[in-house]
PDB file of C-alpha atoms in Angstrom:
ATOM      1  CA  ILE Z   1     360.060   5.898  78.490  1.00 57.00           C
ATOM      2  CA  ARG Z   2     358.889   5.863  82.082  1.00 60.00           C
ATOM      3  CA  GLU Z   3     362.550   4.104  83.074  1.00 67.00           C
ATOM      4  CA  TRP Z   4     364.132   7.622  82.052  1.00 66.00           C
ATOM      5  CA  GLN Z   5     362.274   9.454  84.897  1.00 65.00           C
ATOM      6  CA  PHE Z   6     364.232   7.643  87.274  1.00 66.00           C
ATOM      7  CA  HIS Z   7     367.752   8.228  85.702  1.00 68.00           C
ATOM      8  CA  ALA Z   8     368.239  11.726  87.248  1.00 67.00           C
ATOM      9  CA  LYS Z   9     367.102  13.565  90.625  1.00 67.00           C
ATOM     10  CA  GLN Z  10     364.351  15.237  88.392  1.00 66.00           C
ATOM     11  CA  ILE Z  11     362.054  13.147  86.141  1.00 63.00           C
ATOM     12  CA  ALA Z  12     362.128  15.780  83.469  1.00 65.00           C
ATOM     13  CA  SER Z  13     364.436  13.648  81.124  1.00 64.00           C
ATOM     14  CA  GLY Z  14     361.591  11.071  80.989  1.00 62.00           C
ATOM     15  CA  LYS Z  15     358.833  13.452  80.026  1.00 63.00           C
ATOM     16  CA  ASN Z  16     360.541  15.162  77.268  1.00 65.00           C
ATOM     17  CA  PHE Z  17     360.985  12.876  74.510  1.00 67.00           C
ATOM     18  CA  GLU Z  18     359.464  13.603  71.074  1.00 67.00           C
ATOM     19  CA  SER Z  19     355.653  12.911  70.903  1.00 65.00           C
ATOM     20  CA  THR Z  20     355.561  12.823  74.952  1.00 67.00           C
ATOM     21  CA  GLY Z  21     354.840  16.370  75.641  1.00 70.00           C
ATOM     22  CA  GLY Z  22     351.869  17.455  74.059  1.00 72.00           C
ATOM     23  CA  PHE Z  23     350.782  21.170  73.762  1.00 75.00           C
ATOM     24  CA  GLY Z  24     347.929  23.035  71.962  1.00 73.00           C
ATOM     25  CA  PRO Z  25     346.053  23.200  69.871  1.00 71.00           C
ATOM     26  CA  TRP Z  26     346.171  26.620  71.187  1.00 74.00           C
ATOM     27  CA  MET Z  27     347.901  28.912  73.815  1.00 77.00           C
ATOM     28  CA  VAL Z  28     346.711  32.236  75.548  1.00 82.00           C
ATOM     29  CA  THR Z  29     348.559  35.347  75.902  1.00 82.00           C
ATOM     30  CA  ALA Z  30     349.393  37.358  79.206  1.00 79.00           C
ATOM     31  CA  ASP Z  31     346.575  39.918  78.415  1.00 88.00           C
ATOM     32  CA  GLU Z  32     344.168  36.918  78.413  1.00 88.00           C
ATOM     33  CA  ILE Z  33     344.697  35.777  82.033  1.00 85.00           C
ATOM     34  CA  LYS Z  34     344.669  38.305  85.051  1.00 82.00           C
ATOM     35  CA  PRO Z  35     347.612  38.577  87.216  1.00 77.00           C
ATOM     36  CA  ASN Z  36     347.753  36.456  90.260  1.00 76.00           C
ATOM     37  CA  GLN Z  37     344.565  34.760  88.992  1.00 80.00           C
ATOM     38  CA  GLU Z  38     344.071  31.255  90.472  1.00 89.00           C
ATOM     39  CA  LEU Z  39     343.259  28.843  87.653  1.00 92.00           C
ATOM     40  CA  LYS Z  40     341.394  25.496  88.153  1.00 95.00           C
ATOM     41  CA  LEU Z  41     343.585  22.485  86.892  1.00 94.00           C
ATOM     42  CA  VAL Z  42     342.025  19.123  86.205  1.00 96.00           C
ATOM     43  CA  THR Z  43     343.277  15.724  85.017  1.00 95.00           C
ATOM     44  CA  ARG Z  44     340.964  13.095  83.714  1.00 97.00           C
ATOM     45  CA  LEU Z  45     341.872   9.574  83.105  1.00 97.00           C
ATOM     46  CA  ASN Z  46     339.208   7.757  80.812  1.00 98.00           C
ATOM     47  CA  GLY Z  47     336.721  10.405  81.954  1.00 97.00           C
ATOM     48  CA  VAL Z  48     337.498  10.011  85.727  1.00 96.00           C
ATOM     49  CA  VAL Z  49     338.977  12.979  87.586  1.00 97.00           C
ATOM     50  CA  GLU Z  50     342.631  11.844  88.866  1.00 95.00           C
ATOM     51  CA  GLN Z  51     343.756  15.388  89.906  1.00 96.00           C
ATOM     52  CA  SER Z  52     341.949  18.409  90.902  1.00 96.00           C
ATOM     53  CA  SER Z  53     343.980  21.576  92.077  1.00 95.00           C
ATOM     54  CA  HIS Z  54     344.519  25.177  91.188  1.00 93.00           C
ATOM     55  CA  THR Z  55     347.507  27.389  90.473  1.00 91.00           C
ATOM     56  CA  GLY Z  56     347.227  29.173  94.039  1.00 90.00           C
ATOM     57  CA  HIS Z  57     348.278  25.521  95.392  1.00 92.00           C
ATOM     58  CA  MET Z  58     351.760  25.838  93.531  1.00 91.00           C
ATOM     59  CA  ILE Z  59     354.927  25.588  95.526  1.00 91.00           C
ATOM     60  CA  PHE Z  60     356.180  29.097  93.676  1.00 90.00           C
ATOM     61  CA  PRO Z  61     353.658  31.365  92.045  1.00 88.00           C
ATOM     62  CA  ILE Z  62     353.784  31.681  88.592  1.00 86.00           C
ATOM     63  CA  ALA Z  63     355.032  35.284  88.466  1.00 87.00           C
ATOM     64  CA  LYS Z  64     357.942  34.068  90.457  1.00 92.00           C
ATOM     65  CA  LEU Z  65     358.804  31.156  88.007  1.00 91.00           C
ATOM     66  CA  ILE Z  66     358.700  33.501  85.134  1.00 91.00           C
ATOM     67  CA  SER Z  67     361.111  35.846  87.031  1.00 94.00           C
ATOM     68  CA  TYR Z  68     363.725  33.168  87.911  1.00 94.00           C
ATOM     69  CA  ALA Z  69     363.600  31.603  84.496  1.00 94.00           C
ATOM     70  CA  SER Z  70     364.280  34.944  82.981  1.00 96.00           C
ATOM     71  CA  THR Z  71     367.270  35.372  84.945  1.00 97.00           C
ATOM     72  CA  ILE Z  72     368.886  32.201  83.681  1.00 95.00           C
ATOM     73  CA  PHE Z  73     367.362  32.181  79.731  1.00 92.00           C
ATOM     74  CA  THR Z  74     366.177  34.713  77.575  1.00 96.00           C
ATOM     75  CA  LEU Z  75     362.472  34.068  77.334  1.00 94.00           C
ATOM     76  CA  VAL Z  76     360.828  34.741  74.076  1.00 93.00           C
ATOM     77  CA  PRO Z  77     357.283  34.453  72.725  1.00 84.00           C
ATOM     78  CA  GLY Z  78     356.259  31.035  72.372  1.00 81.00           C
ATOM     79  CA  ASP Z  79     358.557  29.584  75.177  1.00 85.00           C
ATOM     80  CA  VAL Z  80     357.062  27.048  77.685  1.00 84.00           C
ATOM     81  CA  ILE Z  81     357.979  26.912  81.323  1.00 85.00           C
ATOM     82  CA  ALA Z  82     356.918  23.499  82.659  1.00 82.00           C
ATOM     83  CA  THR Z  83     355.705  23.774  86.292  1.00 85.00           C
ATOM     84  CA  GLY Z  84     355.042  20.558  87.352  1.00 81.00           C
ATOM     85  CA  THR Z  85     352.048  18.688  88.329  1.00 84.00           C
ATOM     86  CA  PRO Z  86     349.222  18.754  90.925  1.00 88.00           C
ATOM     87  CA  ALA Z  87     349.050  16.079  93.807  1.00 87.00           C
ATOM     88  CA  GLY Z  88     347.777  12.900  92.545  1.00 86.00           C
ATOM     89  CA  VAL Z  89     350.482  11.395  90.560  1.00 85.00           C
ATOM     90  CA  GLY Z  90     349.636   7.702  89.605  1.00 86.00           C
ATOM     91  CA  TRP Z  91     353.048   6.038  90.529  1.00 80.00           C
ATOM     92  CA  SER Z  92     352.544   7.644  94.220  1.00 85.00           C
ATOM     93  CA  ARG Z  93     349.248   5.929  94.732  1.00 88.00           C
ATOM     94  CA  LYS Z  94     348.949   2.395  96.758  1.00 91.00           C
ATOM     95  CA  PRO Z  95     348.719   0.678  94.350  1.00 93.00           C
ATOM     96  CA  PRO Z  96     350.455   2.582  91.770  1.00 89.00           C
ATOM     97  CA  LYS Z  97     348.271   3.517  88.716  1.00 91.00           C
ATOM     98  CA  PHE Z  98     349.734   3.870  85.389  1.00 89.00           C
ATOM     99  CA  MET Z  99     348.380   5.036  82.005  1.00 91.00           C
ATOM    100  CA  LYS Z 100     348.300   2.136  79.495  1.00 93.00           C
ATOM    101  CA  PRO Z 101     347.836   2.090  75.656  1.00 95.00           C
ATOM    102  CA  GLY Z 102     344.193   3.207  74.876  1.00 97.00           C
ATOM    103  CA  ASP Z 103     343.620   5.219  77.754  1.00 97.00           C
ATOM    104  CA  VAL Z 104     342.246   8.751  77.104  1.00 98.00           C
ATOM    105  CA  CYS Z 105     343.961  11.646  79.124  1.00 94.00           C
ATOM    106  CA  GLU Z 106     342.488  15.000  79.407  1.00 95.00           C
ATOM    107  CA  VAL Z 107     344.234  17.986  81.226  1.00 93.00           C
ATOM    108  CA  GLU Z 108     342.147  20.979  81.506  1.00 94.00           C
ATOM    109  CA  ILE Z 109     343.132  24.500  82.677  1.00 91.00           C
ATOM    110  CA  GLU Z 110     340.556  26.945  83.493  1.00 91.00           C
ATOM    111  CA  HIS Z 111     340.387  29.985  80.803  1.00 88.00           C
ATOM    112  CA  ILE Z 112     342.905  28.082  78.558  1.00 88.00           C
ATOM    113  CA  GLY Z 113     341.172  24.766  77.179  1.00 90.00           C
ATOM    114  CA  THR Z 114     341.362  20.976  77.456  1.00 93.00           C
ATOM    115  CA  LEU Z 115     344.081  18.907  75.884  1.00 91.00           C
ATOM    116  CA  VAL Z 116     343.061  15.374  75.009  1.00 94.00           C
ATOM    117  CA  ASN Z 117     345.290  12.570  74.248  1.00 91.00           C
ATOM    118  CA  GLN Z 118     345.007   9.008  73.587  1.00 93.00           C
ATOM    119  CA  ILE Z 119     347.855   6.893  75.235  1.00 90.00           C
ATOM    120  CA  ALA Z 120     349.672   4.815  72.431  1.00 88.00           C
ATOM    121  CA  ALA Z 121     352.288   1.901  73.118  1.00 87.00           C
ATOM    122  CA  GLN Z 122     355.898   2.701  72.795  1.00 77.00           C
ATOM    123  CA  ALA Z 123     357.112   2.028  69.104  1.00 72.00           C
TER     124      ALA Z 123
END
């Protein structure tokens, strides 16, 4: 799947195969997050913090992303807008660091929750 990330100018094609874009087990509604609230983002791999940032470091504010997307698409409840990742991705490290089968990846967003996935080999 990783090879698909480099087939186009945007790597999204390699991140959207079935079973590769985990969400849940819950989502929050807009009334649960204050407008312009900066939410802490943490990614852990096997318990080690690999990325730590907050939404205030995003290139575009979340409200602007929603506004822009809604000029192109009709947004309905349940839609998800992928916003990218904080600094610290594994492939840009020296040496590169990639997840492997058996690794456990945790992605935590303050006030939303923590998503935990075990990495599996490609079938």
